[in-house]
C-alpha positions in Angstrom: -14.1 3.3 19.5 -12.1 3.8 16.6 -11.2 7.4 16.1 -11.2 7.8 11.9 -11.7 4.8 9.5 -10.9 5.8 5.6 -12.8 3.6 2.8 -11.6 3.9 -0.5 -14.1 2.8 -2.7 -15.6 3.7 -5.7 -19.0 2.0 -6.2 -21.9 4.2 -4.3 -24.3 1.3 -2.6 -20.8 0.2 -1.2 -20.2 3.7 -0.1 -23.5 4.1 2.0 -22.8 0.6 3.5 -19.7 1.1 4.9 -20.7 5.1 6.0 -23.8 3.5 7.7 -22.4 0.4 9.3 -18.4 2.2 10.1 -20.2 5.3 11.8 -21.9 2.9 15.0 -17.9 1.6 15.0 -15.5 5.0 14.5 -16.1 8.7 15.5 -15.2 9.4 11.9 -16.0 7.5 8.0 -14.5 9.5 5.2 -15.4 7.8 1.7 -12.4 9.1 -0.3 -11.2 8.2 -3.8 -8.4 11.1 -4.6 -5.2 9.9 -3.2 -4.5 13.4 -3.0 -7.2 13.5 -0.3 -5.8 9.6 1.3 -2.5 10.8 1.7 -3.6 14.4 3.3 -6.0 13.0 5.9 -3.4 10.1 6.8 -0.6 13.0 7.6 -3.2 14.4 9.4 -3.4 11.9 11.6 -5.8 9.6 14.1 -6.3 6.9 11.2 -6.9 3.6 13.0 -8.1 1.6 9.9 -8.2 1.9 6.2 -10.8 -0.4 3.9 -9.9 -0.8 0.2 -11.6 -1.9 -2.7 -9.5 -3.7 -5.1 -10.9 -2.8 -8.1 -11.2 1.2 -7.6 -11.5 2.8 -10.9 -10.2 6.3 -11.7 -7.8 6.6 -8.8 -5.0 8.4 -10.0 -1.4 8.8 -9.3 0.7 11.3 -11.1 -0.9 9.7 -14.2 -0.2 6.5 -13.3 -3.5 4.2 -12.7 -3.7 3.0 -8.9 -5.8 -0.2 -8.3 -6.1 -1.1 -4.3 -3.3 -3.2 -4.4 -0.5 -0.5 -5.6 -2.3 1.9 -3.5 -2.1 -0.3 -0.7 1.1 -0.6 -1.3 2.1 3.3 -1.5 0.6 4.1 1.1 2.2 1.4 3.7 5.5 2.4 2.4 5.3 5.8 2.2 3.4 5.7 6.0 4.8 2.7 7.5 5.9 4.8 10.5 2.4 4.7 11.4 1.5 1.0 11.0 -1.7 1.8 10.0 -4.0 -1.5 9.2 -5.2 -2.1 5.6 -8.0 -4.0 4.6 -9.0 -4.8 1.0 -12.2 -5.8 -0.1 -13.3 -7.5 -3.7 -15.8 -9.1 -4.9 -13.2 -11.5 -6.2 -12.3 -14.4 -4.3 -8.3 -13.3 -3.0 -6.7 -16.5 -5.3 -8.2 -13.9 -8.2 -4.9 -12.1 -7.7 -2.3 -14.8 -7.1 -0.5 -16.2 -4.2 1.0 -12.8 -3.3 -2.0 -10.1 -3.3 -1.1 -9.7 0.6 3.0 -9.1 0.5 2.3 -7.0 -3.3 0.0 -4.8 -1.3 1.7 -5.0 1.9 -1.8 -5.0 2.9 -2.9 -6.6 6.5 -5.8 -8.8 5.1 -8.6 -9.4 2.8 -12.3 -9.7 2.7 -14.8 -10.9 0.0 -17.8 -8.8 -1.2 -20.6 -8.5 -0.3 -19.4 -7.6 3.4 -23.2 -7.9 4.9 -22.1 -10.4 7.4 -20.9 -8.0 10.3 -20.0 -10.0 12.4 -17.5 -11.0 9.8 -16.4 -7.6 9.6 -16.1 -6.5 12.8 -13.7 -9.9 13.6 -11.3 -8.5 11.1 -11.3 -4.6 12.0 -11.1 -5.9 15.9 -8.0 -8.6 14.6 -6.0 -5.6 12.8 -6.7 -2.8 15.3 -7.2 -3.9 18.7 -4.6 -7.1 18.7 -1.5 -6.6 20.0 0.9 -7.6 16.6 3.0 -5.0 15.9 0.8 -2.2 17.3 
């Protein structure tokens, strides 16, 4: 069982979702959108996973405007240490944002909304936290 799972996402259906399905999977869900409050509960420790929307709106970095990709990518430099897993999530089919949305974001992988097909989902959280590359 994964011990803490952080999804950063914006819209509130998605929210529920991932609350609902996450909670039979991890001792602890935490829908978050500050980075203030991404980056606190990542130095507090026990993240095995974090889920990113692409397209969060109103995520805010010292006034700079953070989509999922350069938060993806702030956080994996800032805590790469920690080799946490990142998964993004759009709607948008991943050619959407070129040939490089993985090594911009330094992200692990991507998925494409809706995310109803579990089995789907679960193949990708068991591929970036329970294999054995670079964990």
């Amino acid at each position: 069982m994964l011990r803490k799972v952080i999804v950063v996402e914006d819209d509130p259906f998605s929210q529920d979702y991932y609350k609902i399905f996450l909670k039979k999977l991890s001792n602890e869900v935490l829908i978050l959108e500050n980075v203030d409050s991404i980056m606190n509960e990542i130095e507090i420790g026990d993240v095995d996973l974090i889920i990113m929307d692409i397209n969060i709106k109103n995520t805010y970095w010292n006034s700079e405007r953070l989509d999922g990709i350069k938060l993806s990518n702030m956080i994996k430099r800032r805590f790469n240490y920690l080799k946490i897993p990142v998964l993004l999530i759009s709607a948008y089919p991943i050619s959407a944002f070129g040939d490089n949305v993985l090594a911009d974001s330094l992200a692990d992988d991507y998925l494409t909304k809706p995310v109803y097909d579990c089995d789907k989902l679960i193949n990708k959280i068991n591929k970036l936290v329970y294999s054995d590359n670079e964990r």
